[in-house]
Amino acid sequence: MAFGKGNEIWRMRKKDGRNRTFDNSNDLWDACVKYFEWIDDNPIIEHKPTQFGGGQVDIFVEHKRPMTKEGLSLVLGVTQETWGAWSKPDHDFFLVTKEVNEIIYDNKFAGASVGLFNANIIARDLGLADKKDHASADGTMSPKDAVVIGKDVQDILDNL
């Protein structure tokens, strides 16, 4: 649908883009701290129905909740792409995102180290791997050529 000639509705626009989620890095840090506090205050509850004394007993076990960037992004109301953009060195929020990323990494690594979290899942999430190089020194999987020694060397070895 075309607008009539002389329509200048575009002039009514007051600004470009949406409102900023956080005005400054202190506001972002405060929101991240609230997420950390929420993690501590809201463990994951596991329900374990158990037989005891001829009847069923309901046991509820609290498990520490791991911090995640995905969970943080949901709480902050931003996408992972936005968090990634804020994590670039030239962004105003870089120092906060760097520290928060390190806190989340440490939470996962330490939790997996002491058995609070599944070590295999956390290792994959953190990009950790136990790698073994099965290639030969030259980068191929080919066996090395046999070394042929001359008769003189063989005589010396035989007389040792």
C-alpha angles and dihedrals in degrees: 000000000000122000120234121266112280094022107150101173088137088072089068091070109111101192145356123258130356127307116283112259092218126022095207144358092265090060090049092049091050091052091049091051089053088054091051090050091048090053090053093045096047113053120179109262117218118199113215114182107202136182114240131161093354095306141079118268121192113221120189117201122195117219124192111251116232118232115242135185088227092056091045091051091052092051092046092047095235134116126249087249090057091048088050091051091050089051093063115107094240094056124099091234095051097108093049094046091046092054093043091050089052092049091051092047091050092047091054096041095047092043092052091045093060096038100256091119132032103272094209094054094045093046090054092045092051093045094245119148138169099231126189122192109223095174122107121251093268092052097254129104091231120120116246119261115261115258113236114207124202125248092256093056091044091053090052092050092048091053095052 
